[in-house]
Short mmCIF file of C-alpha atoms and ligand atoms in Angstrom, two decimals:
data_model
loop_
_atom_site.label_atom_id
_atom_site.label_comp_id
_atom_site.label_asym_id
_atom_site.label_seq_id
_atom_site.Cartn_x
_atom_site.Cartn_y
_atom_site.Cartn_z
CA UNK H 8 4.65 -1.74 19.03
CA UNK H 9 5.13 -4.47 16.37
CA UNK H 10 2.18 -7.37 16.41
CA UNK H 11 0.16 -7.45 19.04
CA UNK H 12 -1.39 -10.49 20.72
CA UNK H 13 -4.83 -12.19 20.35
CA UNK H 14 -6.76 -13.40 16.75
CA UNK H 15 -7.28 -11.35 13.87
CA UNK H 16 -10.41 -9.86 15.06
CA UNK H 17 -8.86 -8.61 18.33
CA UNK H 18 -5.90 -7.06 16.70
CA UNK H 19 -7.95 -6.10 13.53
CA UNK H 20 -10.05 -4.15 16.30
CA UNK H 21 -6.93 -2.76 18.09
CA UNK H 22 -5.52 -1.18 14.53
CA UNK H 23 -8.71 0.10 13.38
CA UNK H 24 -9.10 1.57 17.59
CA UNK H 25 -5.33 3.35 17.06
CA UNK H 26 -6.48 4.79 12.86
CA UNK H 27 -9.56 6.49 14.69
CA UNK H 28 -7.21 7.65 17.91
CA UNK H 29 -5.26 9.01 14.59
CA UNK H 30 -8.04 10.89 12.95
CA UNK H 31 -9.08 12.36 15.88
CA UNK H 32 -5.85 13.74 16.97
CA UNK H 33 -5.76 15.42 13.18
CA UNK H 34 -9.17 16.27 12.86
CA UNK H 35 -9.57 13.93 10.23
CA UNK H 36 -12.79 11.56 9.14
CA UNK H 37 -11.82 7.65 10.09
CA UNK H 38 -13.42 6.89 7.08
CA UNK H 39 -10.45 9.14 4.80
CA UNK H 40 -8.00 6.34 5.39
CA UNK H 41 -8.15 3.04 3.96
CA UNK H 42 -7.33 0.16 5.71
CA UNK H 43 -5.02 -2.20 3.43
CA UNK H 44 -4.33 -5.48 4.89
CA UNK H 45 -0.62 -6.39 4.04
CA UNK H 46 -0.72 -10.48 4.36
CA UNK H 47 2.08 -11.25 1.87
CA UNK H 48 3.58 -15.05 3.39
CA UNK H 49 0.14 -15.67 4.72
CA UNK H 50 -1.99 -18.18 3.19
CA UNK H 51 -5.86 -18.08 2.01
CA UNK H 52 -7.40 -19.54 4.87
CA UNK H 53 -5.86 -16.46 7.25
CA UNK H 54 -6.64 -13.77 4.29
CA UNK H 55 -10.24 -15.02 5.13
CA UNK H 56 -9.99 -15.34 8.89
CA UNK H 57 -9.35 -10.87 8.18
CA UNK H 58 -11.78 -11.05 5.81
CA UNK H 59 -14.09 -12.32 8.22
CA UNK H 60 -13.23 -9.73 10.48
CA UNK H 61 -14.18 -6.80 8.10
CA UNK H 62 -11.01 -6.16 6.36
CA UNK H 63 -12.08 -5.84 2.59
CA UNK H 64 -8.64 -4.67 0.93
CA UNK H 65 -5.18 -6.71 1.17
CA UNK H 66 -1.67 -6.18 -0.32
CA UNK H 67 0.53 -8.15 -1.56
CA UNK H 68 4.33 -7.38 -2.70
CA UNK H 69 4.68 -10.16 -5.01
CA UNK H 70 2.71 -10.62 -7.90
CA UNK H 71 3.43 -14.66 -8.33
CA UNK H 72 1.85 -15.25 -4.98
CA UNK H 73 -0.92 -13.22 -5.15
CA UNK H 74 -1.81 -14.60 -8.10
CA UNK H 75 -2.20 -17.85 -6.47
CA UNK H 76 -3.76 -16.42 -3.46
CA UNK H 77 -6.79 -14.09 -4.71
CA UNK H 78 -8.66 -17.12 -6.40
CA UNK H 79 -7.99 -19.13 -3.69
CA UNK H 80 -9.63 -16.29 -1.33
CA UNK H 81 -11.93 -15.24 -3.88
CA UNK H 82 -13.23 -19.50 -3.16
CA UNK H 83 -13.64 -19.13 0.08
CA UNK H 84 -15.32 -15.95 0.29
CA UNK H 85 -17.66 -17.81 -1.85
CA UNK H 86 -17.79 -20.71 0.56
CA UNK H 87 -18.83 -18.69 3.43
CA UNK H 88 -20.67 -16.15 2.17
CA UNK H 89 -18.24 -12.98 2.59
CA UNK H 90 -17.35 -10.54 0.14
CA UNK H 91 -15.00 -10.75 -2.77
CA UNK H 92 -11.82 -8.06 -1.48
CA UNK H 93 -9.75 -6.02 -3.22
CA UNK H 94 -6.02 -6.26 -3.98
CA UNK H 95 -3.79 -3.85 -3.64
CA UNK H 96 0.51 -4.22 -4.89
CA UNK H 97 2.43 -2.87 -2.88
CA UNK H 98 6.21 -3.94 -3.69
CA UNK H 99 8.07 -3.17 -6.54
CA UNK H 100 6.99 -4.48 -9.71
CA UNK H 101 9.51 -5.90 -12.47
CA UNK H 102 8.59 -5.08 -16.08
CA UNK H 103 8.15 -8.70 -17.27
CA UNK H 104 5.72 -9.23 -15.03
CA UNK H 105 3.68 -6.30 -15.19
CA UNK H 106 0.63 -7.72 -17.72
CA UNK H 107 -0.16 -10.15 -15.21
CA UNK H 108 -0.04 -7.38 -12.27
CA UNK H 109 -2.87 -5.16 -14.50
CA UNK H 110 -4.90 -7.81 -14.55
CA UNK H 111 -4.60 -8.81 -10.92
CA UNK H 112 -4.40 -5.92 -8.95
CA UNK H 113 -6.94 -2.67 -8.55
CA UNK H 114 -4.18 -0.73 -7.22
CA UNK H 115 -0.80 -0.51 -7.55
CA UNK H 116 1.71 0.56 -5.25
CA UNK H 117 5.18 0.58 -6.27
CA UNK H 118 5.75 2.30 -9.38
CA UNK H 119 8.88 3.53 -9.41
CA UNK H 120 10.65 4.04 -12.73
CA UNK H 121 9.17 5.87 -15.74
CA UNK H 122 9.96 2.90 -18.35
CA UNK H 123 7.70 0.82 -15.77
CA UNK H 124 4.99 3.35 -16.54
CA UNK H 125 5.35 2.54 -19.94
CA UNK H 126 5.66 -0.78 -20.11
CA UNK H 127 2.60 -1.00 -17.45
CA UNK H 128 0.39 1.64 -20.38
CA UNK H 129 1.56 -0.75 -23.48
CA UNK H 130 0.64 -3.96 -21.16
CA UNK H 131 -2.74 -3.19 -19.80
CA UNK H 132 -6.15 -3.84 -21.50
CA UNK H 133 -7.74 -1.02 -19.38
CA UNK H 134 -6.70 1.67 -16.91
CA UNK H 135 -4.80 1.06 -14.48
CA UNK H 136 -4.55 2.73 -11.74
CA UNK H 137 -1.04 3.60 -9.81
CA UNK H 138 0.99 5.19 -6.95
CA UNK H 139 4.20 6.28 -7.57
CA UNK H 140 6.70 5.25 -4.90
CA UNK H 141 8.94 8.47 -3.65
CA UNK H 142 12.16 7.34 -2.38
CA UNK H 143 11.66 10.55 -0.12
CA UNK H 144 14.81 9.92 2.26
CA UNK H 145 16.65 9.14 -0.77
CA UNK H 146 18.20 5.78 0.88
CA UNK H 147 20.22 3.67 -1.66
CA UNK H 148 18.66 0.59 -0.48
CA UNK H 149 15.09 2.02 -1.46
CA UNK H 150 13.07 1.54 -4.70
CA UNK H 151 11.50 5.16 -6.03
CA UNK H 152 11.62 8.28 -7.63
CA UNK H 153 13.59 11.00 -6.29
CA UNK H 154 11.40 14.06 -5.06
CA UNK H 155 12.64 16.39 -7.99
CA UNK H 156 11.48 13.35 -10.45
CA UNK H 157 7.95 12.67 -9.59
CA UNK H 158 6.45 15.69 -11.42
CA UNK H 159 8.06 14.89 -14.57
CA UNK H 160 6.88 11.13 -14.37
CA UNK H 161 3.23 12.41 -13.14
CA UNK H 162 3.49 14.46 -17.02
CA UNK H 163 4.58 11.45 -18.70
CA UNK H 164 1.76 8.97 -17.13
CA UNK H 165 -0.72 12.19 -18.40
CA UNK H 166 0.21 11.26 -22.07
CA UNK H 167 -0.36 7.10 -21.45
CA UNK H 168 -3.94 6.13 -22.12
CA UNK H 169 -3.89 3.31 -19.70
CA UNK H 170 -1.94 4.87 -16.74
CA UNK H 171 -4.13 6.48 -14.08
CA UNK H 172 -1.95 8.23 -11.42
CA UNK H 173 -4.14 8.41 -8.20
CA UNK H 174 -1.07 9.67 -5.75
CA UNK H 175 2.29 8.99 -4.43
CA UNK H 176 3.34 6.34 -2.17
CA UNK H 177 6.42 6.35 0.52
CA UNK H 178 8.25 3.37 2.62
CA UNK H 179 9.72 5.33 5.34
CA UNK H 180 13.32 4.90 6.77
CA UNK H 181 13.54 2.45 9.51
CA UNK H 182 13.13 4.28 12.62
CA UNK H 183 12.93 3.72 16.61
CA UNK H 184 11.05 6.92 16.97
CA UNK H 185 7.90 6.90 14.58
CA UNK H 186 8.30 10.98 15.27
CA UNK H 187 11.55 10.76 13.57
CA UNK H 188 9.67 10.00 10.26
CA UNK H 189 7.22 12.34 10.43
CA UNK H 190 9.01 14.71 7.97
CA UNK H 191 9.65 12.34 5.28
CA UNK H 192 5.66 11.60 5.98
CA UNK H 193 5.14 15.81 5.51
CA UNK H 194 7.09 16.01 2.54
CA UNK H 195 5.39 13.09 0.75
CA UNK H 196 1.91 14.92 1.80
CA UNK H 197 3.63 18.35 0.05
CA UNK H 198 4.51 16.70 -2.76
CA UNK H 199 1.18 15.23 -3.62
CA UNK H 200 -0.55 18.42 -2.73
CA UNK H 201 1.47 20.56 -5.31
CA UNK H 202 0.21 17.35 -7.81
CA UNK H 203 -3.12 17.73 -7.40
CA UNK H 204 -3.05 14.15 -6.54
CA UNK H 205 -5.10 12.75 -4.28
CA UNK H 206 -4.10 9.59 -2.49
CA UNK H 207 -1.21 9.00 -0.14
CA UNK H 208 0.09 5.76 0.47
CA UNK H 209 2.13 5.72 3.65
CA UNK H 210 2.27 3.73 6.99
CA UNK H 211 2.89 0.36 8.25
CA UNK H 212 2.64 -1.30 10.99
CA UNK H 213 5.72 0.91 12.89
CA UNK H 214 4.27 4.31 12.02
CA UNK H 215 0.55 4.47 10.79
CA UNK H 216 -0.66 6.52 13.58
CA UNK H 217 2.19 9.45 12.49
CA UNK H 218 1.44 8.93 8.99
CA UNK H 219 -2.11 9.15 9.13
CA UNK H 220 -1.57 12.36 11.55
CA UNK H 221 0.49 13.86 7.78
CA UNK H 222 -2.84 12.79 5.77
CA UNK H 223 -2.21 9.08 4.88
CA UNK H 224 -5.16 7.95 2.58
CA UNK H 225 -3.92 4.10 2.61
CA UNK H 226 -2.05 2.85 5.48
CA UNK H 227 -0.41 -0.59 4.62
CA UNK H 228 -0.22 -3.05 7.51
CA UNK H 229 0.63 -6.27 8.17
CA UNK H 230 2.71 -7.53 11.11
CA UNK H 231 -0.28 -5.32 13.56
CA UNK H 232 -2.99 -7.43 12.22
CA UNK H 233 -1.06 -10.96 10.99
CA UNK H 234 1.78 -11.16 13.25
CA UNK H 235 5.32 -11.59 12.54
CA UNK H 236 6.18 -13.35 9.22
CA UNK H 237 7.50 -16.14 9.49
C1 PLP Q 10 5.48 -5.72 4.12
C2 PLP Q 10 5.07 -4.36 3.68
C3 PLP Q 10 4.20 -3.59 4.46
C4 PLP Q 10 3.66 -4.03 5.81
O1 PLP Q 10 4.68 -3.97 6.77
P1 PLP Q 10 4.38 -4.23 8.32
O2 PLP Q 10 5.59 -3.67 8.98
O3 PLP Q 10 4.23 -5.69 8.49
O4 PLP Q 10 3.15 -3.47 8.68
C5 PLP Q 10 3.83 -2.35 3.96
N1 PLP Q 10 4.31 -1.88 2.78
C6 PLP Q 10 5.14 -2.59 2.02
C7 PLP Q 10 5.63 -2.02 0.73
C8 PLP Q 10 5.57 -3.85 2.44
O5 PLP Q 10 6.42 -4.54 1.67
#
């Protein structure tokens, strides 16, 4: 199922309708996995058309739109009397433009590369907080550390003042069979379990039910709730 039809509110209502259908299925509290909006291409007045509908966290992949996009959502939340949300990266982030992404951003997704990490630590006036991205099918077309790599950048981020490592993030291999994911989902969950690491960042719009089913924390979606991008 890709975007379904009907406004925001309708599909908004669908999504949140399948993450409970999830959670039940696992035995897991709705309120254990985070809803983040992914509305990268959309513009501010649709980021508050979700808004409106109760969606309070959104993601963006690149850092040069968002950063024209939160104040210009951050307005019209003002206008209308709805809360200021919370942004969330969740592409890959390029060094040079990782200052800017600190200051932006509560969360980010991506981080994929240990000199990122420090860059990100020397960059930041305060703590930010991060996912590593696990390149868990090891596809050569994906961003992320291998499996075998994540503890050792997890040990590095422990000696950076400003790097908070909250859990691991996946983008799973394209797939017709959200079942065929599944164990890429698993190991992901494994991984962050032998961590000690909390959150789990996996799910979009193609799989979110399975990857909440494997103990997603964040599920990132956009095409369920937006529609297709243009
Ligand atoms: C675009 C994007 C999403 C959302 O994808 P949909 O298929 O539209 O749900 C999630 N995560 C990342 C990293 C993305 O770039």
């Amino acid at each position: 199922m890709t975007a379904a039809a009907g406004s925001i509110a309708e599909r908004v209502a669908a999504v949140r309708e399948r993450i409970a259908g999830a959670c039940a299925r696992a035995g897991r509290n709705p309120a254990s996995v985070r809803l983040v909006a992914v509305s990268k291409t959309f513009g501010p007045e649709t980021v508050a058309e979700a808004l409106a509908a109760g969606i309070h966290e959104f993601g963006e992949n690149r850092v040069q739109e968002a950063l024209a996009k939160v104040p210009a959502v951050a307005e019209l939340a003002a206008q209308r009397g709805l809360p200021v949300p919370t942004w969330h990266l969740v592409g890959h982030l390029q060094t040079n433009k990782a200052r800017a992404a600190a200051g932006a951003f509560a969360i980010l997704h991506g981080i994929d590369s240990t000199r990122l990490l420090q860059v990100l630590d020397r960059a930041a006036a305060a703590p930010v907080r991060v996912l590593l991205e696990v390149n868990v099918a090891g596809e050569p077309s994906k961003f992320g550390f291998a499996p075998e790599d994540v503890a050792g950048a997890v040990a590095l981020a422990q000696t950076l003042p400003h790097i908070e490592v909250a859990g691991l993030m996946t983008v799973a291999p394209r797939a017709d069979d959200p079942e065929d994911v599944r164990p890429v989902f698993r190991r992901l969950a494994k991984l962050a379990r032998g961590l000690g690491l909390p959150e789990l960042s996996m799910g979009m719009t193609e799989d979110f039910e399975v990857a909440i089913e494997e103990g997603a924390t964040m599920v990132r979606i956009g095409r369920a709730i937006f529609g297709e991008r243009g």
